[in-house]
């Protein structure tokens, strides 16, 4: 099961890159999956959509949604979540 970790609070149309791709330069394809995440500041639970972008070579999935205070929260896959230490 994929684990998601908080990445940042972002502003609409302000450059933000994941794996070298500026998320605002690509169409956000909604995967129709709702992901439970927690606001890292107040620990409130939200259900945000998972999105996918790609540039023909690189494909990136992320979770994004708006907090109640009008800020957009961004979550990325936790690369260590499935690994044994």
mmCIF file of C-alpha atoms in Angstrom:
data_model
loop_
_atom_site.group_PDB
_atom_site.id
_atom_site.type_symbol
_atom_site.label_atom_id
_atom_site.label_comp_id
_atom_site.label_asym_id
_atom_site.label_seq_id
_atom_site.Cartn_x
_atom_site.Cartn_y
_atom_site.Cartn_z
ATOM 1 C CA UNK A 1 0.000 0.000 0.000
ATOM 2 C CA UNK A 2 1.339 3.413 -0.955
ATOM 3 C CA UNK A 3 2.055 5.817 1.853
ATOM 4 C CA UNK A 4 1.892 9.547 1.248
ATOM 5 C CA UNK A 5 3.916 12.197 3.034
ATOM 6 C CA UNK A 6 3.403 15.923 3.238
ATOM 7 C CA UNK A 7 5.549 17.776 0.700
ATOM 8 C CA UNK A 8 4.531 21.422 0.939
ATOM 9 C CA UNK A 9 1.895 24.093 0.839
ATOM 10 C CA UNK A 10 1.880 25.564 -2.633
ATOM 11 C CA UNK A 11 0.398 28.569 -4.343
ATOM 12 C CA UNK A 12 -1.581 28.202 -7.534
ATOM 13 C CA UNK A 13 0.521 28.778 -10.659
ATOM 14 C CA UNK A 14 3.747 29.276 -8.667
ATOM 15 C CA UNK A 15 6.403 26.861 -9.937
ATOM 16 C CA UNK A 16 6.652 23.636 -7.963
ATOM 17 C CA UNK A 17 8.628 20.658 -9.233
ATOM 18 C CA UNK A 18 8.353 16.973 -8.446
ATOM 19 C CA UNK A 19 11.019 14.764 -10.047
ATOM 20 C CA UNK A 20 11.959 17.706 -12.251
ATOM 21 C CA UNK A 21 8.432 18.331 -13.588
ATOM 22 C CA UNK A 22 6.735 21.637 -12.821
ATOM 23 C CA UNK A 23 3.249 20.487 -11.828
ATOM 24 C CA UNK A 24 1.614 23.626 -13.249
ATOM 25 C CA UNK A 25 3.046 22.976 -16.730
ATOM 26 C CA UNK A 26 1.118 19.725 -17.162
ATOM 27 C CA UNK A 27 -2.488 18.531 -17.228
ATOM 28 C CA UNK A 28 -3.473 16.964 -13.890
ATOM 29 C CA UNK A 29 -5.183 13.668 -14.654
ATOM 30 C CA UNK A 30 -7.378 12.704 -11.694
ATOM 31 C CA UNK A 31 -7.019 8.986 -10.900
ATOM 32 C CA UNK A 32 -10.448 8.927 -9.194
ATOM 33 C CA UNK A 33 -8.813 7.831 -5.935
ATOM 34 C CA UNK A 34 -9.425 9.682 -2.695
ATOM 35 C CA UNK A 35 -6.470 9.522 -0.312
ATOM 36 C CA UNK A 36 -6.698 10.163 3.418
ATOM 37 C CA UNK A 37 -4.063 12.672 4.521
ATOM 38 C CA UNK A 38 -3.441 14.762 7.607
ATOM 39 C CA UNK A 39 -2.797 18.463 7.753
ATOM 40 C CA UNK A 40 0.764 18.592 9.151
ATOM 41 C CA UNK A 41 0.003 21.629 11.300
ATOM 42 C CA UNK A 42 -3.378 20.878 12.878
ATOM 43 C CA UNK A 43 -3.574 17.094 12.228
ATOM 44 C CA UNK A 44 -7.013 17.453 10.679
ATOM 45 C CA UNK A 45 -7.949 14.586 8.326
ATOM 46 C CA UNK A 46 -8.716 15.381 4.682
ATOM 47 C CA UNK A 47 -9.620 13.245 1.673
ATOM 48 C CA UNK A 48 -7.786 14.623 -1.336
ATOM 49 C CA UNK A 49 -7.607 13.368 -4.908
ATOM 50 C CA UNK A 50 -4.607 11.594 -6.364
ATOM 51 C CA UNK A 51 -3.336 13.127 -9.610
ATOM 52 C CA UNK A 52 -0.927 12.024 -12.309
ATOM 53 C CA UNK A 53 1.141 14.149 -14.676
ATOM 54 C CA UNK A 54 3.604 13.081 -17.356
ATOM 55 C CA UNK A 55 5.835 14.614 -19.987
ATOM 56 C CA UNK A 56 6.115 11.586 -22.274
ATOM 57 C CA UNK A 57 9.094 10.173 -20.377
ATOM 58 C CA UNK A 58 8.561 10.791 -16.675
ATOM 59 C CA UNK A 59 5.294 10.039 -14.854
ATOM 60 C CA UNK A 60 4.579 11.557 -11.439
ATOM 61 C CA UNK A 61 1.736 10.854 -9.029
ATOM 62 C CA UNK A 62 0.832 13.182 -6.185
ATOM 63 C CA UNK A 63 -2.061 14.041 -3.900
ATOM 64 C CA UNK A 64 -3.353 17.592 -3.685
ATOM 65 C CA UNK A 65 -6.251 19.469 -2.206
ATOM 66 C CA UNK A 66 -7.324 22.645 -0.498
ATOM 67 C CA UNK A 67 -7.221 23.007 3.270
ATOM 68 C CA UNK A 68 -10.018 24.956 4.932
ATOM 69 C CA UNK A 69 -7.781 28.023 5.213
ATOM 70 C CA UNK A 70 -7.494 28.280 1.407
ATOM 71 C CA UNK A 71 -4.021 26.784 1.201
ATOM 72 C CA UNK A 72 -3.243 23.967 -1.246
ATOM 73 C CA UNK A 73 -1.551 20.964 0.366
ATOM 74 C CA UNK A 74 0.656 18.672 -1.699
ATOM 75 C CA UNK A 75 1.635 15.110 -0.767
ATOM 76 C CA UNK A 76 4.092 12.811 -2.533
ATOM 77 C CA UNK A 77 4.767 9.097 -2.312
ATOM 78 C CA UNK A 78 6.877 8.070 0.633
ATOM 79 C CA UNK A 79 9.640 6.145 -1.135
ATOM 80 C CA UNK A 80 10.692 4.444 2.104
ATOM 81 C CA UNK A 81 7.227 3.225 3.133
ATOM 82 C CA UNK A 82 7.482 -0.172 1.405
ATOM 83 C CA UNK A 83 11.129 -0.867 2.152
ATOM 84 C CA UNK A 84 12.488 -3.027 4.920
ATOM 85 C CA UNK A 85 15.195 -1.432 7.006
#
